[in-house]
PDB file of C-alpha atoms in Angstrom:
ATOM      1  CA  UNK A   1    -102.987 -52.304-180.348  1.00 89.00           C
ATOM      2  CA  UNK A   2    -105.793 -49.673-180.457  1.00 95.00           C
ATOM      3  CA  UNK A   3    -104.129 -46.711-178.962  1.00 96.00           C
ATOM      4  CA  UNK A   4    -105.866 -43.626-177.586  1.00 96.00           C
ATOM      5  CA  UNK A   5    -103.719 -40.549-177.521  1.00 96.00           C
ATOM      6  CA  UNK A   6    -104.698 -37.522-175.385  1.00 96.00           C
ATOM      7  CA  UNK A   7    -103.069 -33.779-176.710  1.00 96.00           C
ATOM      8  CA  UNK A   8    -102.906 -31.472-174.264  1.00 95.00           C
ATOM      9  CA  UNK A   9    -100.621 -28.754-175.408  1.00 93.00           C
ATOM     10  CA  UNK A  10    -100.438 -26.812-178.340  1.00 93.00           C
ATOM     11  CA  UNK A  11     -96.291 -26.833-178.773  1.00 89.00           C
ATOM     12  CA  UNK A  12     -93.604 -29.786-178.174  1.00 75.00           C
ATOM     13  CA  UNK A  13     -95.782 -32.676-178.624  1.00 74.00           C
ATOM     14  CA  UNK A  14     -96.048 -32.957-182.458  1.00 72.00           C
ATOM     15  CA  UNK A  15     -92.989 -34.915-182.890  1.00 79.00           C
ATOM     16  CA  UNK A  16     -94.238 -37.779-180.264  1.00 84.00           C
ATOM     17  CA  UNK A  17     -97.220 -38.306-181.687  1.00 86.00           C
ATOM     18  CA  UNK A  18     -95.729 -38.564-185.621  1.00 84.00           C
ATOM     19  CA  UNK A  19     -93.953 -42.019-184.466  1.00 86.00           C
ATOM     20  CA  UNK A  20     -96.829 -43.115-182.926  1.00 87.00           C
ATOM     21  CA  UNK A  21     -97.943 -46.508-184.270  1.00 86.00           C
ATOM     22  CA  UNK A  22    -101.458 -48.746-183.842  1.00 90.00           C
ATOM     23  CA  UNK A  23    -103.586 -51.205-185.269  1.00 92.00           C
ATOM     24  CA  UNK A  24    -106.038 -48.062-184.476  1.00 95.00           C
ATOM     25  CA  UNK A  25    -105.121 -45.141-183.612  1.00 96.00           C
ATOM     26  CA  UNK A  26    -107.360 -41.913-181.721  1.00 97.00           C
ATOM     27  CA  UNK A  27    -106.060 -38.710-181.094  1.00 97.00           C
ATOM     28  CA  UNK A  28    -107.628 -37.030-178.506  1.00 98.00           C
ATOM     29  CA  UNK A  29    -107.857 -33.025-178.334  1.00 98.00           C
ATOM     30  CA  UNK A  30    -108.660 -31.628-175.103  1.00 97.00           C
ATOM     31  CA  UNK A  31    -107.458 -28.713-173.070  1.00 96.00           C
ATOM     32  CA  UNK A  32    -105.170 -26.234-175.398  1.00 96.00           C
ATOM     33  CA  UNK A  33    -104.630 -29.497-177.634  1.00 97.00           C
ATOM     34  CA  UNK A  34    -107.966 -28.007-179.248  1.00 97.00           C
ATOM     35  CA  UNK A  35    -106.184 -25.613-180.957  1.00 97.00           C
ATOM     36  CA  UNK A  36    -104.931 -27.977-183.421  1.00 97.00           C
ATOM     37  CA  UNK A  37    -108.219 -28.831-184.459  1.00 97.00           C
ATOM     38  CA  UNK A  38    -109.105 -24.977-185.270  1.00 97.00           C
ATOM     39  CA  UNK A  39    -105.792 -22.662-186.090  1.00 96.00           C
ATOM     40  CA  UNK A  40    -103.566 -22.760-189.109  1.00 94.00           C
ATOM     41  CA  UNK A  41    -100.501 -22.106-188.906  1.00 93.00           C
ATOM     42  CA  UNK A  42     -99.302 -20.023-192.026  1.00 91.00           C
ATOM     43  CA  UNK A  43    -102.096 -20.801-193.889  1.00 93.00           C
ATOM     44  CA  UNK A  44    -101.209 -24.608-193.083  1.00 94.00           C
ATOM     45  CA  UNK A  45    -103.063 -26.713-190.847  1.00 95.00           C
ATOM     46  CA  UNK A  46    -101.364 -28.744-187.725  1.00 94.00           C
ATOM     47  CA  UNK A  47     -98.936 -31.606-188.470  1.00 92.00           C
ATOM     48  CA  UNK A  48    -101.162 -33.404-185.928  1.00 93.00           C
ATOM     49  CA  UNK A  49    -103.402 -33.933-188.273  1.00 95.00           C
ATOM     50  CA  UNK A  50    -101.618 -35.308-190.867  1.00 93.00           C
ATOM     51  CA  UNK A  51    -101.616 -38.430-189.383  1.00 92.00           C
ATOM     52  CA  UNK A  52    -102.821 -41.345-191.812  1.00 91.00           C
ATOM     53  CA  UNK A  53    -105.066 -43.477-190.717  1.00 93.00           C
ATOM     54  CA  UNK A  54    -106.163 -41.741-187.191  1.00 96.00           C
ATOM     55  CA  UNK A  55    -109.170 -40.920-185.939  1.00 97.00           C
ATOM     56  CA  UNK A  56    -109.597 -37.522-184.374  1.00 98.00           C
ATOM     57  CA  UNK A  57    -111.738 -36.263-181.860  1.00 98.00           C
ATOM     58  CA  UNK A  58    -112.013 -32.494-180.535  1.00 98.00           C
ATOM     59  CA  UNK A  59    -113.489 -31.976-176.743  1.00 98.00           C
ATOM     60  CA  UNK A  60    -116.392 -29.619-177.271  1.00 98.00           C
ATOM     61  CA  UNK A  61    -116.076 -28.378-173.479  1.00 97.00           C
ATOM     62  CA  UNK A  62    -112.466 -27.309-174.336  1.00 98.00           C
ATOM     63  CA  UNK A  63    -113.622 -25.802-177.473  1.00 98.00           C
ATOM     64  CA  UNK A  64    -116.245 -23.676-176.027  1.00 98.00           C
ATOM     65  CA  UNK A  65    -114.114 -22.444-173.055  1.00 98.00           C
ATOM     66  CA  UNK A  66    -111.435 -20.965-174.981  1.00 98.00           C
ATOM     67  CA  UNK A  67    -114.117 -19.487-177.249  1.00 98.00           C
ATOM     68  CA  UNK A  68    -114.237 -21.642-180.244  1.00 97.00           C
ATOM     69  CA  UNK A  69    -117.029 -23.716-181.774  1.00 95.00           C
ATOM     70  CA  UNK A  70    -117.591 -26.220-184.249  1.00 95.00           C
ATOM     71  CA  UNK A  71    -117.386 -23.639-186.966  1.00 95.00           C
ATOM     72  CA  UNK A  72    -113.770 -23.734-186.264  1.00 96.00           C
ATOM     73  CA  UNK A  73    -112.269 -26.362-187.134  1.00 97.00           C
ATOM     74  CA  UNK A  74    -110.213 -26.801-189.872  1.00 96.00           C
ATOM     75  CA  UNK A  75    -110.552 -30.294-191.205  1.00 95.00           C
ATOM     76  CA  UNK A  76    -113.987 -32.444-191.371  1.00 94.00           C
ATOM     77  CA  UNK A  77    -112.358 -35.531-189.966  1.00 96.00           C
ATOM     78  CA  UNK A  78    -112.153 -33.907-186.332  1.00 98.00           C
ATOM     79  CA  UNK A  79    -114.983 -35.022-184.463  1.00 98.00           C
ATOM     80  CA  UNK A  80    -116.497 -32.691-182.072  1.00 98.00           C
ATOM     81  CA  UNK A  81    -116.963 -34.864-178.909  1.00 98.00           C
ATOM     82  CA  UNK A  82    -118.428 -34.378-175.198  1.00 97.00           C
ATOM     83  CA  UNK A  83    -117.190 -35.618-172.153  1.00 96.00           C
ATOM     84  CA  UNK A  84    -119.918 -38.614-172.194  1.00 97.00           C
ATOM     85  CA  UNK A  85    -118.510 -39.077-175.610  1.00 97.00           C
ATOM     86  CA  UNK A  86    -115.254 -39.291-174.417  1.00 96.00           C
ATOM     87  CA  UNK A  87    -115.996 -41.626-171.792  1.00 96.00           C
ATOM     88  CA  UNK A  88    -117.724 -44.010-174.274  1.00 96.00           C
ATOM     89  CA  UNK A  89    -114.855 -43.850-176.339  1.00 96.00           C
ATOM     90  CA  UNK A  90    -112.196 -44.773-174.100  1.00 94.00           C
ATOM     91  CA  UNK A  91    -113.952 -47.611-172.148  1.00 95.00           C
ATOM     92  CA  UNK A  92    -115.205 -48.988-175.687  1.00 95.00           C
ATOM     93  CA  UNK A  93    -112.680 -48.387-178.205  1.00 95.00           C
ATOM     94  CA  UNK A  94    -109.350 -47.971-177.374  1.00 96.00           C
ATOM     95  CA  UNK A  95    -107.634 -50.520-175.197  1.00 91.00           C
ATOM     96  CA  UNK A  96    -104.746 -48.609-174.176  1.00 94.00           C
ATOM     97  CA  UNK A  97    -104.249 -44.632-173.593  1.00 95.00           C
ATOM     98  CA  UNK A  98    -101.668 -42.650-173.364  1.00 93.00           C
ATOM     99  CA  UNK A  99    -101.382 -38.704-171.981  1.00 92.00           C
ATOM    100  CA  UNK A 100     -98.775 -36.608-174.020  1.00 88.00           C
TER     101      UNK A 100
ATOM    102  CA  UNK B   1     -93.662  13.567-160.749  1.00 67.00           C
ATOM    103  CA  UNK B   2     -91.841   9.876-161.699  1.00 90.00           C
ATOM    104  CA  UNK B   3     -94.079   7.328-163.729  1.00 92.00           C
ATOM    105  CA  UNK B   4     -93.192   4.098-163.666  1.00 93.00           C
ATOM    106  CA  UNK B   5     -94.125   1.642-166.738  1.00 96.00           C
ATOM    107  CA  UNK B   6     -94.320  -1.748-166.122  1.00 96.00           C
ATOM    108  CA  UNK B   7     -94.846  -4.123-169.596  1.00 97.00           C
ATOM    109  CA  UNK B   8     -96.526  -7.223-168.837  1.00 98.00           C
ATOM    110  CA  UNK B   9     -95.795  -9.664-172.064  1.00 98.00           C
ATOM    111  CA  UNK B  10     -98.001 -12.834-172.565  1.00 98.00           C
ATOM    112  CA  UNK B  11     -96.995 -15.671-174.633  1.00 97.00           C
ATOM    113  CA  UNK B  12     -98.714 -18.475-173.345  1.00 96.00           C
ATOM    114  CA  UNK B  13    -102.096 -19.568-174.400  1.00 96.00           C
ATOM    115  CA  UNK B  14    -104.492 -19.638-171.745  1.00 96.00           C
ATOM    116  CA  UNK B  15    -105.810 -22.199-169.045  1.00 94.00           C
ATOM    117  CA  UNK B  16    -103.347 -24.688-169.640  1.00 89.00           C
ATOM    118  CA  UNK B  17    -101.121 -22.687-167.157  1.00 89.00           C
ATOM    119  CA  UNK B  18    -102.373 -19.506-164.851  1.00 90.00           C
ATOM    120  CA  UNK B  19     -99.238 -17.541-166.556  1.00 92.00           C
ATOM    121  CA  UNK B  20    -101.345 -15.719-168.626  1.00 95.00           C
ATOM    122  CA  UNK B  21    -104.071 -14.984-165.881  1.00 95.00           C
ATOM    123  CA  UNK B  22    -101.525 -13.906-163.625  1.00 95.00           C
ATOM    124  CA  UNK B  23    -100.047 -11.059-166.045  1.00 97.00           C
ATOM    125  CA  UNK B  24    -103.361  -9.835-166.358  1.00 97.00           C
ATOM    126  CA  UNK B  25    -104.686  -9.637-162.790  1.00 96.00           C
ATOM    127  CA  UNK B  26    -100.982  -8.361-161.846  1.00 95.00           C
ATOM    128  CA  UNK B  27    -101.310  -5.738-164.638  1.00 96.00           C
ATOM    129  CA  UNK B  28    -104.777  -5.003-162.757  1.00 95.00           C
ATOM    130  CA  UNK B  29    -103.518  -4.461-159.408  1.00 93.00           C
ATOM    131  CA  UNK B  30    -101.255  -1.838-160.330  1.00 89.00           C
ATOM    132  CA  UNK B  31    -104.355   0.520-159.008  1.00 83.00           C
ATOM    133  CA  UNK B  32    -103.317  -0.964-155.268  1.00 87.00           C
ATOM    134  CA  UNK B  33    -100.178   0.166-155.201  1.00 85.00           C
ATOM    135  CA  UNK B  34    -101.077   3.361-154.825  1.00 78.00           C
ATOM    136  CA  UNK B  35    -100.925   3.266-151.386  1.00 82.00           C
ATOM    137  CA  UNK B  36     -96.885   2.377-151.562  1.00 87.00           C
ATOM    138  CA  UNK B  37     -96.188   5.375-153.689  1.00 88.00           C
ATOM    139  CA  UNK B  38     -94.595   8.414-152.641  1.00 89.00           C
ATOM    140  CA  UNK B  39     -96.749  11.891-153.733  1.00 89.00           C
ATOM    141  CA  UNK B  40     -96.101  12.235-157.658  1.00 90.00           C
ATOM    142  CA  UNK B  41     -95.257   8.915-157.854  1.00 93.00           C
ATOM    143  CA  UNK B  42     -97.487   6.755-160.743  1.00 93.00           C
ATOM    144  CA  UNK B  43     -97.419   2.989-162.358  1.00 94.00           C
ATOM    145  CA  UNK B  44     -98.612   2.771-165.744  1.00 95.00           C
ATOM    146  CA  UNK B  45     -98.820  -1.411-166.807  1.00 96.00           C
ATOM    147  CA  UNK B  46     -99.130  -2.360-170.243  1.00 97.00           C
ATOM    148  CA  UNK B  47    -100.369  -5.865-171.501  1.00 98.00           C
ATOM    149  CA  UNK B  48     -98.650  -7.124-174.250  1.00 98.00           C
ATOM    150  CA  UNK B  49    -100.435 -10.478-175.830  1.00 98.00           C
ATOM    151  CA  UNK B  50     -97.439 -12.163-178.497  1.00 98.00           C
ATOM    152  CA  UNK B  51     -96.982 -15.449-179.612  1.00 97.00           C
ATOM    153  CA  UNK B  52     -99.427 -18.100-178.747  1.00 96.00           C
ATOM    154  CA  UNK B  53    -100.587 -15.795-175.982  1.00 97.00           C
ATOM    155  CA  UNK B  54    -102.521 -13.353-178.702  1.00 98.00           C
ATOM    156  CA  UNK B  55    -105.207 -16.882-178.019  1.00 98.00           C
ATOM    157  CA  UNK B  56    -105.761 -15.348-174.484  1.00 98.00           C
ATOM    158  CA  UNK B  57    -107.664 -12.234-176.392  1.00 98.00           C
ATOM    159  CA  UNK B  58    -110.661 -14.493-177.844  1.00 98.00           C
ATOM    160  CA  UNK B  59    -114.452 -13.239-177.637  1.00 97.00           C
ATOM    161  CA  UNK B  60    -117.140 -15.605-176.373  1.00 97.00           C
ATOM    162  CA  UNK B  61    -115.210 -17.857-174.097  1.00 98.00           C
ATOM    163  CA  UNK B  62    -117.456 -20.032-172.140  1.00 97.00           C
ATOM    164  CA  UNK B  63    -115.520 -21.196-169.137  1.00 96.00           C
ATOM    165  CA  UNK B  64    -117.908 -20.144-166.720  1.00 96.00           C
ATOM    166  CA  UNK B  65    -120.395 -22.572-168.350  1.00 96.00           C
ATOM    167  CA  UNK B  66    -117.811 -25.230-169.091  1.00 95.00           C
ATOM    168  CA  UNK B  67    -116.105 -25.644-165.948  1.00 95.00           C
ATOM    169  CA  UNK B  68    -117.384 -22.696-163.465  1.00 95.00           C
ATOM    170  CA  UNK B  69    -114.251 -20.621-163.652  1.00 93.00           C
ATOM    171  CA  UNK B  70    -113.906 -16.964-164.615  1.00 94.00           C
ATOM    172  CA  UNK B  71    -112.500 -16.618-167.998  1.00 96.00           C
ATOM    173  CA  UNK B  72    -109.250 -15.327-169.512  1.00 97.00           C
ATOM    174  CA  UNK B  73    -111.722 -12.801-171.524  1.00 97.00           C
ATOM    175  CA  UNK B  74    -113.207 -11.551-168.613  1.00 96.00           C
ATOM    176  CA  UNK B  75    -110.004 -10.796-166.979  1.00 96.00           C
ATOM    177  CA  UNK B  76    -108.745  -8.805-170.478  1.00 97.00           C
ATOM    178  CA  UNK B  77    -112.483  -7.223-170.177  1.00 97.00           C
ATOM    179  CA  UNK B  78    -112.053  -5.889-167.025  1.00 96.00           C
ATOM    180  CA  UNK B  79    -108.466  -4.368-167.876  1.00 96.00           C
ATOM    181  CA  UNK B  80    -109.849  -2.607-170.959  1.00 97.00           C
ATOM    182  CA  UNK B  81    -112.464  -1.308-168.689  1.00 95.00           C
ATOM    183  CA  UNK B  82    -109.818  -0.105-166.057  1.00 94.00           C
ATOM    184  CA  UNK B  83    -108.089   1.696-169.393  1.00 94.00           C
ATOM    185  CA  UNK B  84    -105.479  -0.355-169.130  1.00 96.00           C
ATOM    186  CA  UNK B  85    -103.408  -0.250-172.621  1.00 97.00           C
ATOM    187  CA  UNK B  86    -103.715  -3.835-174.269  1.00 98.00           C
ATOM    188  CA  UNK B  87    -102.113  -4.629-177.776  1.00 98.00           C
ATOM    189  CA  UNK B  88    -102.148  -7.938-179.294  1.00 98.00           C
ATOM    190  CA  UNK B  89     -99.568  -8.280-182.001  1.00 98.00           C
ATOM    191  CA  UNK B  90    -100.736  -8.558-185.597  1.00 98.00           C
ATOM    192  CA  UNK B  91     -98.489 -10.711-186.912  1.00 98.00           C
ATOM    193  CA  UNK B  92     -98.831 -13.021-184.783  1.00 97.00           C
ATOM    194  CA  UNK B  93    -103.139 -13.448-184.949  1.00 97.00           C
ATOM    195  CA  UNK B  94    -102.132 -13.453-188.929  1.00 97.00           C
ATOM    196  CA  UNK B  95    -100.023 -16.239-188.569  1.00 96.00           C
ATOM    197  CA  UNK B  96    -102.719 -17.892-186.449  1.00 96.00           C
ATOM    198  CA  UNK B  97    -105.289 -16.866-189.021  1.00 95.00           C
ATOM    199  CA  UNK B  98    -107.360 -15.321-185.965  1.00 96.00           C
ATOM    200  CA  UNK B  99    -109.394 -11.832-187.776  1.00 96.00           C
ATOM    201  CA  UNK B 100    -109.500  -8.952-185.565  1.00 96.00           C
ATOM    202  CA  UNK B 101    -113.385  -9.127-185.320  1.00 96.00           C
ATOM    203  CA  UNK B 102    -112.468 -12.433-183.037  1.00 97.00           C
ATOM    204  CA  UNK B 103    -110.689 -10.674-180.236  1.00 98.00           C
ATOM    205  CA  UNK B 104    -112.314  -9.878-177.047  1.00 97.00           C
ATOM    206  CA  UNK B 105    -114.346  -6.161-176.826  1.00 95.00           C
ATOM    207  CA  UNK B 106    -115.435  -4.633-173.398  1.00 93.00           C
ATOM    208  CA  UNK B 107    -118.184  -2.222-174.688  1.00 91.00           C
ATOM    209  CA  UNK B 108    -120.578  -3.917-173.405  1.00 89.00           C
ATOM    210  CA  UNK B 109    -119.421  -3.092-170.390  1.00 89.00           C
ATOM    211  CA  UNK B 110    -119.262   0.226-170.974  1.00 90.00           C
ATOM    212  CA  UNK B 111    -115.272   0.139-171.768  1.00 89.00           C
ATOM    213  CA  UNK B 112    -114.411   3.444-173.719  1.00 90.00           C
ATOM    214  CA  UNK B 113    -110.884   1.373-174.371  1.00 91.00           C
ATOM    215  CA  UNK B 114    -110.345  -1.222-177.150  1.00 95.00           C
ATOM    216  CA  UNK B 115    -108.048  -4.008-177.870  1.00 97.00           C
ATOM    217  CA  UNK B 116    -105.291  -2.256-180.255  1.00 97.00           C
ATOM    218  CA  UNK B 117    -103.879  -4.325-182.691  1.00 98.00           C
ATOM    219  CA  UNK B 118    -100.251  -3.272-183.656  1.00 98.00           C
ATOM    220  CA  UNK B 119     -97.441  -4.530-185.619  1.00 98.00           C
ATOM    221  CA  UNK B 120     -94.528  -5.832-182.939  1.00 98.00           C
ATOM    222  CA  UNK B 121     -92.140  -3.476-183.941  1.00 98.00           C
ATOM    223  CA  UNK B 122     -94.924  -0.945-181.769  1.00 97.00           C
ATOM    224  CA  UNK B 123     -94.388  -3.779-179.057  1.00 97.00           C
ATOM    225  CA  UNK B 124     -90.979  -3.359-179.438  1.00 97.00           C
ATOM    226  CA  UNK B 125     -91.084   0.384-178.545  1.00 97.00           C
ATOM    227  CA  UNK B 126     -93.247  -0.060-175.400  1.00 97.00           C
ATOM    228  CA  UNK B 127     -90.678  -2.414-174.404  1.00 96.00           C
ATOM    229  CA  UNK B 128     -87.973   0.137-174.908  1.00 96.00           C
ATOM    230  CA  UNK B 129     -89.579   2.872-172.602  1.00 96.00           C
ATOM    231  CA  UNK B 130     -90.582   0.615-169.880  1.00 96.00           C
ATOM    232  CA  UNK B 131     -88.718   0.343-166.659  1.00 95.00           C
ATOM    233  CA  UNK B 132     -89.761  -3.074-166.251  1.00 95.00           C
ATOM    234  CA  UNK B 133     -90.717  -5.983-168.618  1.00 96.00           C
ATOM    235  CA  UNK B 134     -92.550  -9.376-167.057  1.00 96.00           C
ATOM    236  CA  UNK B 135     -93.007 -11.948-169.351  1.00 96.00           C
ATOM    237  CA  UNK B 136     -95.680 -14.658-168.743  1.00 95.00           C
TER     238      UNK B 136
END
């Protein structure tokens, strides 16, 4: 299964998406979901992104609105995507999505 | 002459809900109710940003751009420039790694009023000599 996962929230969700298996797995940040992608927590970075294996992409619209950039993020395997981006990714990569 | 202080305490982060929006623009309109209050009578509101909700405080948030809706910013702008008292809790932008030179500033505007960063035990004592706290 390629499995697309869109975060939404910044609370609640993390232990979901830690039993979340796939062939290939993408984790989606949008809305405050973002904010994994660019806070630390104590010094430690999101256990959303300690996910082996995933791919991670951050929605630059939903970056920029809550006034955070690229500069911002706190690991180099978040990928800063667009909408278009996102579109191409979900019709092309991921065969099944999911909304947590 | 009877004051009346009203604590508005945000915990949300923004745009997901309108919580924190609402505290804000409720914490704005306290200049309307002047017309309900008898002669003496004042309402002093406080905004109180804790918890996740110290992420409503951020400079350079582009939601007009993004999506064509007034940012959470702008709304913290205008109640700087309205003196409105605003703290944001330092604890919790240290936990959150935020620096202070992040947070929103209203000069620009011509605000003489600044976000003030405080320890929560200083939120703590607004909360003790307000008549009312509303959490958002």
């Amino acid at each position: 299964m390629k499995l697309g996962v869109f975060l939404s929230d910044l609370r609640r969700t993390e232990n979901t998406i830690e039993r979340l298996k796939a062939e290939k797995f993408g984790i989606f940040l949008v809305s405050n979901g973002i904010y994994h992608a660019t806070l630390k927590f104590n010094g430690e970075i999101s256990p959303v992104l300690k996910i082996q294996g995933a791919n991670y992409y951050a929605l630059l619209e939903d970056l920029q609105t809550r006034g955070l950039s690229e500069n911002n993020l706190v690991d180099k395997k978040i990928k800063v995507i667009t909408y278009d981006g996102l579109v191409d990714l979900i019709m092309n990569d991921y065969e099944q999505l999911a909304w947590l | 002459m009877a004051d009346t202080k009203l604590l508005f305490l945000v915990q949300r982060p923004p745009y997901k809900s309108e919580n924190p929006r609402l505290a804000i623009t409720h914490a704005i309109s306290y200049q309307t109710v002047d017309l309900f209050l008898e002669e003496g009578e004042t309402v002093t509101p406080v905004l109180a940003f804790v918890g996740d909700g110290v992420l409503n405080c951020l400079k350079d948030q582009k939601s007009i751009q993004t999506y064509d809706t007034t940012s959470t910013e702008t709304h913290v702008k205008n109640s700087l420039l309205l003196d409105i008292k605003v703290i944001v809790c330092k604890e919790d932008l240290e936990r959150l790694g935020i620096s202070h030179d992040r947070l929103a500033d209203a000069a620009d505007m011509g605000a003489e009023s600044s976000i003030n960063v405080a320890p929560f035990v200083e939120i703590m004592k607004e909360m003790e000599t307000s008549k009312h706290l509303l959490c958002f």
